[in-house]
mmCIF file of C-alpha atoms and ligand atoms in Angstrom:
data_model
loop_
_atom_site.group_PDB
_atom_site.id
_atom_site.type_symbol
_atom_site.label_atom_id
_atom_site.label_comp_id
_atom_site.label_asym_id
_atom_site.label_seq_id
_atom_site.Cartn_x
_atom_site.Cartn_y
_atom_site.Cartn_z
ATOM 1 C CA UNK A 1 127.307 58.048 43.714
ATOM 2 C CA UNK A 2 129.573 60.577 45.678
ATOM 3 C CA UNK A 3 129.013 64.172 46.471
ATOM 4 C CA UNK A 4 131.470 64.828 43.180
ATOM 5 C CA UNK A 5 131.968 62.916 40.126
ATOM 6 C CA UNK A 6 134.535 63.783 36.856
ATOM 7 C CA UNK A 7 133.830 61.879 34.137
ATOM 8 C CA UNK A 8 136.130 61.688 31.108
ATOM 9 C CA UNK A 9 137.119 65.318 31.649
ATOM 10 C CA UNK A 10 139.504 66.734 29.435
ATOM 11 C CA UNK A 11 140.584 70.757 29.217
ATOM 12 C CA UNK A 12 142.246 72.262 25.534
ATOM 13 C CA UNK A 13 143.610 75.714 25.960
ATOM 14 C CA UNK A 14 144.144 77.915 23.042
ATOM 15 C CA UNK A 15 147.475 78.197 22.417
ATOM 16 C CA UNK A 16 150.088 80.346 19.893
ATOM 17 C CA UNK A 17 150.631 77.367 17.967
ATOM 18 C CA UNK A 18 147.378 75.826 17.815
ATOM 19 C CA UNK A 19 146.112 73.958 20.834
ATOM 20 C CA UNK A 20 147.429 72.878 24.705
ATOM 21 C CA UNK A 21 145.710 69.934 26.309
ATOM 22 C CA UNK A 22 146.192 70.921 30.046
ATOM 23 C CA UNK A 23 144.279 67.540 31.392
ATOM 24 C CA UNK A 24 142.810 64.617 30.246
ATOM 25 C CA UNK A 25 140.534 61.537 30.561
ATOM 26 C CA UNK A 26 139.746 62.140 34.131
ATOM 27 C CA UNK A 27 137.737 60.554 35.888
ATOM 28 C CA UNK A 28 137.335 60.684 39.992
ATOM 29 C CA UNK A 29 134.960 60.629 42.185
ATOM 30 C CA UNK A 30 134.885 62.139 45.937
ATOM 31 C CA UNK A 31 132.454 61.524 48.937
ATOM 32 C CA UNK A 32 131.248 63.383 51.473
ATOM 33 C CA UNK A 33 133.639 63.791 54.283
ATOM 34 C CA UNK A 34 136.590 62.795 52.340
ATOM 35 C CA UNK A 35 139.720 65.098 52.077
ATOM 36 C CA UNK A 36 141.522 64.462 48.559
ATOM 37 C CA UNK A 37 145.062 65.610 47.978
ATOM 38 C CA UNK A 38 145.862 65.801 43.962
ATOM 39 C CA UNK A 39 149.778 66.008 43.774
ATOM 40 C CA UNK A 40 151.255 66.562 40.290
ATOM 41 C CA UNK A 41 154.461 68.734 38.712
ATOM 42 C CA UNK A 42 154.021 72.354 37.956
ATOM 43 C CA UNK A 43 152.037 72.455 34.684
ATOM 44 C CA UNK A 44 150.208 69.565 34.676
ATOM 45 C CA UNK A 45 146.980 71.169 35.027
ATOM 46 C CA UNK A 46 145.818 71.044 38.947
ATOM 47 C CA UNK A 47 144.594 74.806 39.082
ATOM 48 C CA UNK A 48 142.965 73.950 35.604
ATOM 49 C CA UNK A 49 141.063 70.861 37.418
ATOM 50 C CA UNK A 50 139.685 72.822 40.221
ATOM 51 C CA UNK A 51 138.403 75.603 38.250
ATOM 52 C CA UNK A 52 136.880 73.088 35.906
ATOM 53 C CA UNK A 53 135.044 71.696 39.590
ATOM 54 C CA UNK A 54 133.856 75.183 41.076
ATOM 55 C CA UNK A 55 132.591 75.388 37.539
ATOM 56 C CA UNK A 56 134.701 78.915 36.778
ATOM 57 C CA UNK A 57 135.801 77.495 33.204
ATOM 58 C CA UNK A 58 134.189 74.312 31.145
ATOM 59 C CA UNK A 59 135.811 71.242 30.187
ATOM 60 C CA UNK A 60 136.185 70.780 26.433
ATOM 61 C CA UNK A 61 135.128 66.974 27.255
ATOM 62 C CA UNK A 62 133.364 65.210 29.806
ATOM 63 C CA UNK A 63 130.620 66.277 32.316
ATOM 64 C CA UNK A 64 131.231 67.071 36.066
ATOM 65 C CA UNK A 65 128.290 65.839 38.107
ATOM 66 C CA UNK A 66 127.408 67.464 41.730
ATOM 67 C CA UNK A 67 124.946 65.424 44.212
ATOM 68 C CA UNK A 68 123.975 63.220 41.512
ATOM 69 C CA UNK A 69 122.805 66.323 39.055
ATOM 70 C CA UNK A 70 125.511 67.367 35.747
ATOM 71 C CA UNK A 71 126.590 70.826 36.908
ATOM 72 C CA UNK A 72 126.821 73.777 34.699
ATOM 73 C CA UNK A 73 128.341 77.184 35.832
ATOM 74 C CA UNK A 74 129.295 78.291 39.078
ATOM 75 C CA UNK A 75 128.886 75.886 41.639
ATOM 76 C CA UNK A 76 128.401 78.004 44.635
ATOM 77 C CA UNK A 77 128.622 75.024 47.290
ATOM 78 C CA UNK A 78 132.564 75.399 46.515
ATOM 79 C CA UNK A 79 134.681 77.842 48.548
ATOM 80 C CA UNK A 80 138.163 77.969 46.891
ATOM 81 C CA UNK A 81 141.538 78.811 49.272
ATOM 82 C CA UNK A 82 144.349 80.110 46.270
ATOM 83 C CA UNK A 83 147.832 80.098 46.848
ATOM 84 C CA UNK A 84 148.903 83.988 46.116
ATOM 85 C CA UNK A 85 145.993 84.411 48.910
ATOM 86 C CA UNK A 86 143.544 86.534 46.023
ATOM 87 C CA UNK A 87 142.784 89.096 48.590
ATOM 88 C CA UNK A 88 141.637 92.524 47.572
ATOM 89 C CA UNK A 89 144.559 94.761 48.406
ATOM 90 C CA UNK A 90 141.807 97.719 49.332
ATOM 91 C CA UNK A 91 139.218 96.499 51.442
ATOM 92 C CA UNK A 92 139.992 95.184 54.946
ATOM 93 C CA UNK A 93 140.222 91.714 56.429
ATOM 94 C CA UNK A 94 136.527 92.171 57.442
ATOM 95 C CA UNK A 95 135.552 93.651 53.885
ATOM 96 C CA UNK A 96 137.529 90.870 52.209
ATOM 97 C CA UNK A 97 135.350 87.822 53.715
ATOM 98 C CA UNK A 98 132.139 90.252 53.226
ATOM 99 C CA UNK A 99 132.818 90.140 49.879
ATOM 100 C CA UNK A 100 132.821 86.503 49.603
ATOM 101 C CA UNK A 101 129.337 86.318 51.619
ATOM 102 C CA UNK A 102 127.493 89.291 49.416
ATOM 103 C CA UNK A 103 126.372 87.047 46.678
ATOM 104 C CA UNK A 104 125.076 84.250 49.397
ATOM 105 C CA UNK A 105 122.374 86.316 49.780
ATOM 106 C CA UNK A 106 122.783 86.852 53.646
ATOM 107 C CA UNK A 107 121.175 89.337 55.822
ATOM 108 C CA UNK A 108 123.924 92.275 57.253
ATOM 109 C CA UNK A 109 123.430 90.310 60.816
ATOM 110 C CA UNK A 110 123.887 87.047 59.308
ATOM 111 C CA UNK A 111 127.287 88.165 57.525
ATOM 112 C CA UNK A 112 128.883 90.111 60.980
ATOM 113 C CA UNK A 113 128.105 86.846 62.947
ATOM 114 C CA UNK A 114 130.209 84.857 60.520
ATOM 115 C CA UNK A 115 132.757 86.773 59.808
ATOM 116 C CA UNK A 116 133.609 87.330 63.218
ATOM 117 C CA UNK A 117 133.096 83.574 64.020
ATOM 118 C CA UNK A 118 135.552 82.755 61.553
ATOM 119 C CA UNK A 119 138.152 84.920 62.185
ATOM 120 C CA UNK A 120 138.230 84.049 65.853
ATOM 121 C CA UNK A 121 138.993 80.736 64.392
ATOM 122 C CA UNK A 122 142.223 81.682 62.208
ATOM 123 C CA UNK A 123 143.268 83.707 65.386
ATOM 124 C CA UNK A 124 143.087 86.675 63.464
ATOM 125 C CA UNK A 125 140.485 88.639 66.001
ATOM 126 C CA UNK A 126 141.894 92.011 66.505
ATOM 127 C CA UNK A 127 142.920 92.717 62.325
ATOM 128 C CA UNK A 128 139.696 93.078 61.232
ATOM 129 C CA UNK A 129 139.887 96.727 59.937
ATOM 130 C CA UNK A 130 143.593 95.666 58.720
ATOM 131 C CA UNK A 131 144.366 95.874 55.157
ATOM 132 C CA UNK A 132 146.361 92.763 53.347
ATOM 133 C CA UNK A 133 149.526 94.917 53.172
ATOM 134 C CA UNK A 134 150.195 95.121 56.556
ATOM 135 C CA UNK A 135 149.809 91.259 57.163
ATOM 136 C CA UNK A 136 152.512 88.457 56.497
ATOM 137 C CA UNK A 137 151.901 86.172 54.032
ATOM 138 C CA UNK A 138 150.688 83.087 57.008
ATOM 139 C CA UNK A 139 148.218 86.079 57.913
ATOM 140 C CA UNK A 140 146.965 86.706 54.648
ATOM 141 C CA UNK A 141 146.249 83.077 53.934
ATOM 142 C CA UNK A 142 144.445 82.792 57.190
ATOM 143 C CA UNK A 143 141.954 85.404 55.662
ATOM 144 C CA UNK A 144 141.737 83.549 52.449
ATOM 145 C CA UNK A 145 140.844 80.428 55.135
ATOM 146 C CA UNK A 146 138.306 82.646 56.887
ATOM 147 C CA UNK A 147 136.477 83.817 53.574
ATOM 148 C CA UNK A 148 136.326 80.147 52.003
ATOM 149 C CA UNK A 149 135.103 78.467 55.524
ATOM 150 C CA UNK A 150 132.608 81.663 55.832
ATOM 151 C CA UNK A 151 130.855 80.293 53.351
ATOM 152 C CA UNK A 152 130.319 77.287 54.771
ATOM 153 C CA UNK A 153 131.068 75.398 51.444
ATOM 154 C CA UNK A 154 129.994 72.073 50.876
ATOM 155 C CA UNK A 155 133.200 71.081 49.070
ATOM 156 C CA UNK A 156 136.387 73.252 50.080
ATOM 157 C CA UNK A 157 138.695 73.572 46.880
ATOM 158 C CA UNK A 158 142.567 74.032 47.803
ATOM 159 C CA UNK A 159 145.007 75.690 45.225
ATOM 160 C CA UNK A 160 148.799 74.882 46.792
ATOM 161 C CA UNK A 161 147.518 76.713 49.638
ATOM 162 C CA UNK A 162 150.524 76.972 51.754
ATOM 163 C CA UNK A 163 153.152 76.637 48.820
ATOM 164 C CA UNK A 164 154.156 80.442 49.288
ATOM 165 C CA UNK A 165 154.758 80.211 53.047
ATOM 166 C CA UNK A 166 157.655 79.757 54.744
ATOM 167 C CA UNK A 167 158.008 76.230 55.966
ATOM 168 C CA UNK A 168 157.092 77.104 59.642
ATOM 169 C CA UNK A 169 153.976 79.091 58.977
ATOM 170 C CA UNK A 170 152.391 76.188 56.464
ATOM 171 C CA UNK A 171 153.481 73.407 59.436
ATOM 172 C CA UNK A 172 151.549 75.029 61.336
ATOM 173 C CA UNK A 173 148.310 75.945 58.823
ATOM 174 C CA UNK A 174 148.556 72.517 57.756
ATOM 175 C CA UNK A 175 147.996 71.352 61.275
ATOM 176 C CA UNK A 176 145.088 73.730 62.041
ATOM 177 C CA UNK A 177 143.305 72.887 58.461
ATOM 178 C CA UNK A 178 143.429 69.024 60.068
ATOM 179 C CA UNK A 179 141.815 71.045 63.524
ATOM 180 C CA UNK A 180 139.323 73.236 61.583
ATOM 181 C CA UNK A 181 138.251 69.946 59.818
ATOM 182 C CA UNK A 182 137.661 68.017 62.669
ATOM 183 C CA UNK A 183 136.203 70.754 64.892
ATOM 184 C CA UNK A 184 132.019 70.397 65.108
ATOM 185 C CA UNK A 185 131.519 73.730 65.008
ATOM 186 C CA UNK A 186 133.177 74.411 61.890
ATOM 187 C CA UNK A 187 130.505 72.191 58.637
ATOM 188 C CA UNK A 188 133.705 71.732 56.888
ATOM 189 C CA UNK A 189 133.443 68.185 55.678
ATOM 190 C CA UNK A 190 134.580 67.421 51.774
ATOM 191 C CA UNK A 191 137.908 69.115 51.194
ATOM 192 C CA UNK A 192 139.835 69.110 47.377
ATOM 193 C CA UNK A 193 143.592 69.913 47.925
ATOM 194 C CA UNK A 194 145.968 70.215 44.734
ATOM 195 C CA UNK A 195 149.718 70.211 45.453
ATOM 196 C CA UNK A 196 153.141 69.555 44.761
ATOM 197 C CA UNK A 197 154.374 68.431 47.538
ATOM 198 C CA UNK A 198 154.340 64.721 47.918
ATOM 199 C CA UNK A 199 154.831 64.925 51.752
ATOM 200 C CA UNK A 200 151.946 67.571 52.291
ATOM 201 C CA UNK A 201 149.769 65.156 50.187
ATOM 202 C CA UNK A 202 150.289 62.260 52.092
ATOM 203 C CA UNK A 203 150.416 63.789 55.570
ATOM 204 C CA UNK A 204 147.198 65.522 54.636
ATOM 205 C CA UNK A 205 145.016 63.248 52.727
ATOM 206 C CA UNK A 206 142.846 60.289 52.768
ATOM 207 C CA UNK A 207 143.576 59.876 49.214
ATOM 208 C CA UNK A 208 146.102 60.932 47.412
ATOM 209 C CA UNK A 209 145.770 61.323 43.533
ATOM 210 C CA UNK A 210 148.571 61.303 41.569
ATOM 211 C CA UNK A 211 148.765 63.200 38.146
ATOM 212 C CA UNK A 212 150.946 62.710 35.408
ATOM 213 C CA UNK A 213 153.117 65.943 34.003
ATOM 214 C CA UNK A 214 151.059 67.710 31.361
ATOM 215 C CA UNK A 215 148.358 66.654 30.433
ATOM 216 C CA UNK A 216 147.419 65.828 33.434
ATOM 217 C CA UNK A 217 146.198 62.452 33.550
ATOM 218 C CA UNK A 218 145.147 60.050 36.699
ATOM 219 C CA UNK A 219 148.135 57.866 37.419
ATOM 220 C CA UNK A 220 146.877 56.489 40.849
ATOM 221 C CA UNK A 221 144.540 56.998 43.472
ATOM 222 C CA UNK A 222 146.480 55.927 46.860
ATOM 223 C CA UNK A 223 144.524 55.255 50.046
ATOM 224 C CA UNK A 224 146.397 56.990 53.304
ATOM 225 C CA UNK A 225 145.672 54.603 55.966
ATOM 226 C CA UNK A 226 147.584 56.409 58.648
ATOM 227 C CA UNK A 227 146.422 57.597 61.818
ATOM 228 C CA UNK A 228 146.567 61.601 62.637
ATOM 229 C CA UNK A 229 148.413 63.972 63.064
ATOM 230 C CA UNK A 230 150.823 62.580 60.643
ATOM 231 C CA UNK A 231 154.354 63.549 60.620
ATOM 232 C CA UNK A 232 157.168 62.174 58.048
ATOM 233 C CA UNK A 233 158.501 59.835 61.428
ATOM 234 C CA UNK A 234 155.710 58.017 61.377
ATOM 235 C CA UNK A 235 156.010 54.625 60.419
ATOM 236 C CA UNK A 236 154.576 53.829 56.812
ATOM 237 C CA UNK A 237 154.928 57.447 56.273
ATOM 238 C CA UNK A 238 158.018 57.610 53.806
ATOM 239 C CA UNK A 239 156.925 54.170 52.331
ATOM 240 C CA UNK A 240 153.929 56.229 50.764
ATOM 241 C CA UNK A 241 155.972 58.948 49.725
ATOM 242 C CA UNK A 242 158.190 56.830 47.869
ATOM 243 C CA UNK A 243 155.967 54.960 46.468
ATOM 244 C CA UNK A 244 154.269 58.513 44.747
ATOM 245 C CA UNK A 245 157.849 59.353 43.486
ATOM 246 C CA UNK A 246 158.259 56.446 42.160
ATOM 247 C CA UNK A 247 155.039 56.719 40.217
ATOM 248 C CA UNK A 248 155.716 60.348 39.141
ATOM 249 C CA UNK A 249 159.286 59.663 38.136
HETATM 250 P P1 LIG B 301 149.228 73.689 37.413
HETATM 251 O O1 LIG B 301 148.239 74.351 38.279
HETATM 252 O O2 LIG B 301 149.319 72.201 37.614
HETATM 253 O O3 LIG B 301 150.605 74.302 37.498
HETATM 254 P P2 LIG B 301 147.646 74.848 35.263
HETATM 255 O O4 LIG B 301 146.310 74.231 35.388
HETATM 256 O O5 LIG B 301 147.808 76.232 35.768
HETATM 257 O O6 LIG B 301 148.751 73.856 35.887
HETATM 258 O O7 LIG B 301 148.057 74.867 33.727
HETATM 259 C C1 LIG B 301 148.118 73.684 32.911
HETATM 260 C C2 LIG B 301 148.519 74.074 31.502
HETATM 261 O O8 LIG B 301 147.465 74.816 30.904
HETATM 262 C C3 LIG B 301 149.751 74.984 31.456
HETATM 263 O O9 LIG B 301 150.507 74.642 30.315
HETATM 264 C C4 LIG B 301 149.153 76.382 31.312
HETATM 265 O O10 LIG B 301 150.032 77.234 30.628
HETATM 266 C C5 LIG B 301 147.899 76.113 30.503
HETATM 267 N N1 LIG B 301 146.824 77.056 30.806
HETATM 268 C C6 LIG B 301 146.195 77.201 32.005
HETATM 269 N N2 LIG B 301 145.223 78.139 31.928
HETATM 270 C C7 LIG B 301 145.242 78.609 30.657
HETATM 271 C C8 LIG B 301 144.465 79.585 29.929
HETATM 272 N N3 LIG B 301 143.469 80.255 30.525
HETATM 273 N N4 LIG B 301 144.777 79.788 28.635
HETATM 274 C C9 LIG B 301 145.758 79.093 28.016
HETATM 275 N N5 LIG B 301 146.517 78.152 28.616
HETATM 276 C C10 LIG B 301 146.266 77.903 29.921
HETATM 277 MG MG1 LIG B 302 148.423 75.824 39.639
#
């Protein structure tokens, strides 16, 4: 079995006129190692999936299983990277990845050592007593990077991480996540990316999942067989893409 399974998961909101079924019937499973784009239109229930996997909300149906065991409630091996960044506008850079560590139960030491490890890695050394307000937005997400890698999760959850960038700034924080993944001082291994870009799927992933508009449902599970870095020239590239619209369409 993989490090994650969904099994027949299905999510019913509340709704003013009765219910909203956000997903449904899903069923995937992810090993260790692997980095899993899930590409689907606005609405069809990706931020819903990912809080149903770091355990934050139930499913109506279905069980989610972790390393074999059916988890229930936070599942603090998850680190989750959100796309309006979810920083707390009052504490600084450094107090912003603190916060993340607190609950971790590390000792003061423990904490310092990784937060500054990690934000010498998003190149942010120098900001730590900044505040989010006087970052851009690529700056901001790199401290969203640094508290979800700080905790040195076991399965890094991705919510359209660099959809509110400009394109420059998420060309280039897409190529570092590849960097950050590969680099052996960094124990990121299992990474869970939901997007809506078909191109930042494909040049990202090993498998890209492809959801139907709401509610979501699995319409494919596409291997990426392309060597990295990946760029849209690359032969085979646009075949993939295609082949996703296609599918979605
Ligand atoms: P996506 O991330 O793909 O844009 P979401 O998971 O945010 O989609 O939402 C899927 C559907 O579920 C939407 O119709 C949304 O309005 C609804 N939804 C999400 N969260 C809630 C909630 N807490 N209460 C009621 N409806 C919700
Ligand atoms: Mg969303």
């Amino acid at each position: 079995m993989g490090l994650l399974k969904l099994e027949n998961i299905s999510k019913v909101f509340p709704h003013a006129r009765g219910f909203l079924k956000a997903i449904r019937d899903i069923n995937l499973e992810v090993k260790e190692g692997e980095f899993v784009t899930i590409v689907g239109p606005s609405g069809c229930g990706k931020s819903t999936l990912l809080r149903i996997i770091n355990g934050l909300i139930p499913p109506t149906e279905g069980r989610v299983f972790y390393n074999g065991k059916e988890q229930k409630g936070i599942n603090l091996d998850c680190a989750m990277v959100f796309q309006t960044f979810a920083l707390v506008p009052w504490l600084t850079v450094f107090e912003n990845i603190e916060l993340a560590l607190i609950p971790r139960g590390l000792s003061k030491e423990e904490r310092v050592r990784k937060i500054e490890f990690y934000i010498d890695k998003v190149g942010l050394e120098g900001f730590e007593e900044a505040y989010p307000r006087e970052l851009s937005g690529g700056m901001k997400q790199r401290v969203g990077l640094a508290r979800a890698l700080a905790v040195e999760p076991k399965i890094l959850l991705m919510d359209e991480p660099f959809s509110s960038l400009d394109a420059l700034t998420a060309i280039n924080l897409r190529e570092e996540l590849i960097d950050f993944w590969n680099d052996p001082q960094i124990s990121l291994k299992t990474i869970i990316m939901v997007t809506h870009i078909i191109e930042e799927a494909v040049e990202l992933g090993d498998r890209v999942v492809v959801l139907s508009p709401h509610p979501g449902t699995i319409l494919d599970d596409i291997r990426v067989d392309l060597p990295r870095p990946r760029d849209k020239m690359q032969n085979g590239f646009n075949e993939i893409v295609n082949k996703i619209f296609s599918i979605i369409a």
